[in-house]
Structures are given as C-alpha cells and as structure tokens.
C-alpha cells in the first residue's frame, strides 16, 4: 500500500464528489448536494486559476482523501 499526494484537476471531479459527498452526507448527516458545491465540478476554475490548489491523496491509485486551499 503506497500513499501518494498530488495536485488534482477536473479529471478527478467525479471521484472527489463521490468521496466528499459520502463523508458529508453519511458520516456527518449534512443535508448537502453536489449542486450546493459547484466548485467540485470545476476544480481548476475555483482553485487553480484563482491562485489556490486542490490535492488528492491516493492509495494504490484510489482517491481516499482531499484538501483544498482558496486564495482570499
């Protein structure tokens, strides 16, 4: 098992959405949808182009975590 952290873009949007919504909805019972979080569908626009970044943590090629920073 090898952990790899890398900057991710729109190509990983669906995987990020699945991961994040599962945590929000099932673990924390937050009534939130992907429509409430348009940044997850446009990672490059909301994070990269705005001066921030969005990273994914992968184990054996599977996205298992994420963190993002927004420049304000």
GROMACS .gro file of N, CA and C in nm:
model
  216
    1UNK      N    1   0.085  -0.117   0.000
    1UNK     CA    2   0.000   0.000   0.000
    1UNK      C    3   0.090   0.123   0.000
    2UNK      N    4   0.072   0.208  -0.103
    2UNK     CA    5   0.154   0.327  -0.115
    2UNK      C    6   0.064   0.451  -0.122
    3UNK      N    7   0.093   0.547  -0.035
    3UNK     CA    8   0.020   0.673  -0.032
    3UNK      C    9   0.090   0.772  -0.124
    4UNK      N   10   0.011   0.838  -0.208
    4UNK     CA   11   0.064   0.941  -0.297
    4UNK      C   12  -0.028   1.062  -0.288
    5UNK      N   13   0.030   1.180  -0.271
    5UNK     CA   14  -0.047   1.305  -0.268
    5UNK      C   15  -0.006   1.387  -0.389
    6UNK      N   16  -0.107   1.435  -0.463
    6UNK     CA   17  -0.077   1.514  -0.583
    6UNK      C   18  -0.188   1.616  -0.606
    7UNK      N   19  -0.152   1.722  -0.674
    7UNK     CA   20  -0.250   1.822  -0.715
    7UNK      C   21  -0.343   1.757  -0.818
    8UNK      N   22  -0.474   1.782  -0.804
    8UNK     CA   23  -0.568   1.724  -0.898
    8UNK      C   24  -0.653   1.833  -0.961
    9UNK      N   25  -0.710   1.800  -1.077
    9UNK     CA   26  -0.793   1.894  -1.151
    9UNK      C   27  -0.928   1.833  -1.185
   10UNK      N   28  -0.991   1.887  -1.288
   10UNK     CA   29  -1.125   1.847  -1.326
   10UNK      C   30  -1.138   1.699  -1.362
   11UNK      N   31  -1.030   1.636  -1.405
   11UNK     CA   32  -1.035   1.495  -1.441
   11UNK      C   33  -1.072   1.408  -1.320
   12UNK      N   34  -1.053   1.460  -1.201
   12UNK     CA   35  -1.083   1.386  -1.079
   12UNK      C   36  -1.210   1.435  -1.010
   13UNK      N   37  -1.286   1.521  -1.075
   13UNK     CA   38  -1.407   1.578  -1.014
   13UNK      C   39  -1.504   1.472  -0.965
   14UNK      N   40  -1.535   1.374  -1.048
   14UNK     CA   41  -1.634   1.273  -1.009
   14UNK      C   42  -1.587   1.192  -0.889
   15UNK      N   43  -1.460   1.156  -0.888
   15UNK     CA   44  -1.407   1.082  -0.774
   15UNK      C   45  -1.410   1.168  -0.647
   16UNK      N   46  -1.374   1.295  -0.660
   16UNK     CA   47  -1.377   1.385  -0.545
   16UNK      C   48  -1.519   1.404  -0.494
   17UNK      N   49  -1.613   1.419  -0.584
   17UNK     CA   50  -1.754   1.435  -0.546
   17UNK      C   51  -1.802   1.313  -0.469
   18UNK      N   52  -1.773   1.194  -0.521
   18UNK     CA   53  -1.814   1.071  -0.453
   18UNK      C   54  -1.755   1.063  -0.313
   19UNK      N   55  -1.628   1.093  -0.301
   19UNK     CA   56  -1.561   1.087  -0.171
   19UNK      C   57  -1.617   1.189  -0.074
   20UNK      N   58  -1.625   1.314  -0.117
   20UNK     CA   59  -1.666   1.424  -0.028
   20UNK      C   60  -1.813   1.413   0.011
   21UNK      N   61  -1.900   1.384  -0.086
   21UNK     CA   62  -2.043   1.372  -0.052
   21UNK      C   63  -2.069   1.256   0.043
   22UNK      N   64  -1.999   1.146   0.026
   22UNK     CA   65  -2.016   1.033   0.117
   22UNK      C   66  -1.982   1.074   0.260
   23UNK      N   67  -1.873   1.145   0.277
   23UNK     CA   68  -1.834   1.191   0.410
   23UNK      C   69  -1.936   1.291   0.466
   24UNK      N   70  -1.974   1.388   0.385
   24UNK     CA   71  -2.068   1.490   0.433
   24UNK      C   72  -2.204   1.431   0.468
   25UNK      N   73  -2.257   1.350   0.376
   25UNK     CA   74  -2.394   1.301   0.392
   25UNK      C   75  -2.405   1.182   0.487
   26UNK      N   76  -2.315   1.086   0.476
   26UNK     CA   77  -2.329   0.963   0.554
   26UNK      C   78  -2.258   0.969   0.689
   27UNK      N   79  -2.139   1.026   0.693
   27UNK     CA   80  -2.067   1.031   0.820
   27UNK      C   81  -2.115   1.144   0.911
   28UNK      N   82  -2.146   1.260   0.850
   28UNK     CA   83  -2.183   1.376   0.930
   28UNK      C   84  -2.330   1.416   0.918
   29UNK      N   85  -2.407   1.342   0.838
   29UNK     CA   86  -2.551   1.369   0.821
   29UNK      C   87  -2.580   1.513   0.781
   30UNK      N   88  -2.497   1.569   0.695
   30UNK     CA   89  -2.518   1.706   0.646
   30UNK      C   90  -2.605   1.697   0.520
   31UNK      N   91  -2.718   1.766   0.518
   31UNK     CA   92  -2.806   1.761   0.401
   31UNK      C   93  -2.754   1.854   0.290
   32UNK      N   94  -2.650   1.810   0.222
   32UNK     CA   95  -2.586   1.891   0.118
   32UNK      C   96  -2.576   1.806  -0.009
   33UNK      N   97  -2.582   1.872  -0.122
   33UNK     CA   98  -2.573   1.803  -0.251
   33UNK      C   99  -2.457   1.861  -0.332
   34UNK      N  100  -2.429   1.797  -0.442
   34UNK     CA  101  -2.324   1.848  -0.530
   34UNK      C  102  -2.364   1.983  -0.589
   35UNK      N  103  -2.493   2.006  -0.607
   35UNK     CA  104  -2.540   2.134  -0.660
   35UNK      C  105  -2.508   2.249  -0.564
   36UNK      N  106  -2.495   2.218  -0.435
   36UNK     CA  107  -2.460   2.318  -0.335
   36UNK      C  108  -2.311   2.351  -0.337
   37UNK      N  109  -2.234   2.273  -0.413
   37UNK     CA  110  -2.088   2.286  -0.413
   37UNK      C  111  -2.034   2.285  -0.556
   38UNK      N  112  -2.064   2.387  -0.634
   38UNK     CA  113  -2.023   2.388  -0.775
   38UNK      C  114  -1.872   2.383  -0.795
   39UNK      N  115  -1.797   2.419  -0.692
   39UNK     CA  116  -1.651   2.414  -0.703
   39UNK      C  117  -1.600   2.273  -0.729
   40UNK      N  118  -1.672   2.172  -0.685
   40UNK     CA  119  -1.626   2.035  -0.703
   40UNK      C  120  -1.633   1.989  -0.849
   41UNK      N  121  -1.717   2.053  -0.927
   41UNK     CA  122  -1.726   2.020  -1.069
   41UNK      C  123  -1.626   2.100  -1.153
   42UNK      N  124  -1.577   2.209  -1.099
   42UNK     CA  125  -1.484   2.298  -1.170
   42UNK      C  126  -1.364   2.329  -1.083
   43UNK      N  127  -1.292   2.226  -1.045
   43UNK     CA  128  -1.177   2.240  -0.956
   43UNK      C  129  -1.074   2.338  -1.012
   44UNK      N  130  -1.046   2.328  -1.139
   44UNK     CA  131  -0.942   2.413  -1.198
   44UNK      C  132  -0.980   2.560  -1.194
   45UNK      N  133  -1.105   2.592  -1.219
   45UNK     CA  134  -1.151   2.730  -1.218
   45UNK      C  135  -1.156   2.786  -1.076
   46UNK      N  136  -1.217   2.713  -0.985
   46UNK     CA  137  -1.236   2.762  -0.849
   46UNK      C  138  -1.108   2.764  -0.767
   47UNK      N  139  -1.018   2.671  -0.792
   47UNK     CA  140  -0.898   2.660  -0.709
   47UNK      C  141  -0.772   2.703  -0.783
   48UNK      N  142  -0.736   2.635  -0.889
   48UNK     CA  143  -0.608   2.660  -0.956
   48UNK      C  144  -0.601   2.800  -1.016
   49UNK      N  145  -0.700   2.837  -1.097
   49UNK     CA  146  -0.697   2.966  -1.165
   49UNK      C  147  -0.709   3.083  -1.067
   50UNK      N  148  -0.767   3.057  -0.951
   50UNK     CA  149  -0.786   3.163  -0.852
   50UNK      C  150  -0.666   3.178  -0.758
   51UNK      N  151  -0.562   3.095  -0.782
   51UNK     CA  152  -0.441   3.107  -0.701
   51UNK      C  153  -0.431   3.009  -0.586
   52UNK      N  154  -0.526   2.916  -0.577
   52UNK     CA  155  -0.523   2.813  -0.473
   52UNK      C  156  -0.481   2.679  -0.532
   53UNK      N  157  -0.520   2.572  -0.464
   53UNK     CA  158  -0.489   2.439  -0.516
   53UNK      C  159  -0.582   2.338  -0.451
   54UNK      N  160  -0.592   2.222  -0.513
   54UNK     CA  161  -0.675   2.112  -0.466
   54UNK      C  162  -0.591   1.986  -0.479
   55UNK      N  163  -0.568   1.919  -0.366
   55UNK     CA  164  -0.483   1.799  -0.368
   55UNK      C  165  -0.566   1.676  -0.337
   56UNK      N  166  -0.523   1.564  -0.393
   56UNK     CA  167  -0.586   1.437  -0.363
   56UNK      C  168  -0.484   1.343  -0.304
   57UNK      N  169  -0.529   1.262  -0.210
   57UNK     CA  170  -0.446   1.156  -0.152
   57UNK      C  171  -0.493   1.024  -0.212
   58UNK      N  172  -0.401   0.949  -0.265
   58UNK     CA  173  -0.432   0.823  -0.333
   58UNK      C  174  -0.361   0.707  -0.265
   59UNK      N  175  -0.431   0.598  -0.252
   59UNK     CA  176  -0.369   0.472  -0.210
   59UNK      C  177  -0.395   0.372  -0.321
   60UNK      N  178  -0.287   0.320  -0.376
   60UNK     CA  179  -0.296   0.224  -0.487
   60UNK      C  180  -0.385   0.277  -0.599
   61UNK      N  181  -0.373   0.407  -0.629
   61UNK     CA  182  -0.446   0.468  -0.739
   61UNK      C  183  -0.588   0.511  -0.708
   62UNK      N  184  -0.638   0.485  -0.587
   62UNK     CA  185  -0.774   0.522  -0.549
   62UNK      C  186  -0.773   0.648  -0.462
   63UNK      N  187  -0.858   0.744  -0.498
   63UNK     CA  188  -0.869   0.868  -0.421
   63UNK      C  189  -0.931   0.837  -0.285
   64UNK      N  190  -0.857   0.867  -0.178
   64UNK     CA  191  -0.904   0.835  -0.043
   64UNK      C  192  -0.912   0.959   0.047
   65UNK      N  193  -0.868   1.073  -0.002
   65UNK     CA  194  -0.872   1.196   0.077
   65UNK      C  195  -0.846   1.316  -0.010
   66UNK      N  196  -0.880   1.433   0.041
   66UNK     CA  197  -0.855   1.556  -0.034
   66UNK      C  198  -0.845   1.673   0.062
   67UNK      N  199  -0.779   1.777   0.014
   67UNK     CA  200  -0.771   1.903   0.085
   67UNK      C  201  -0.754   2.013  -0.019
   68UNK      N  202  -0.809   2.128   0.008
   68UNK     CA  203  -0.801   2.239  -0.087
   68UNK      C  204  -0.774   2.369  -0.012
   69UNK      N  205  -0.709   2.461  -0.083
   69UNK     CA  206  -0.687   2.595  -0.031
   69UNK      C  207  -0.736   2.696  -0.134
   70UNK      N  208  -0.802   2.798  -0.084
   70UNK     CA  209  -0.853   2.905  -0.170
   70UNK      C  210  -0.777   3.032  -0.135
   71UNK      N  211  -0.731   3.102  -0.235
   71UNK     CA  212  -0.664   3.229  -0.212
   71UNK      C  213  -0.769   3.335  -0.189
   72UNK      N  214  -0.756   3.407  -0.077
   72UNK     CA  215  -0.852   3.514  -0.048
   72UNK      C  216  -0.779   3.645  -0.034
   0.00000   0.00000   0.00000
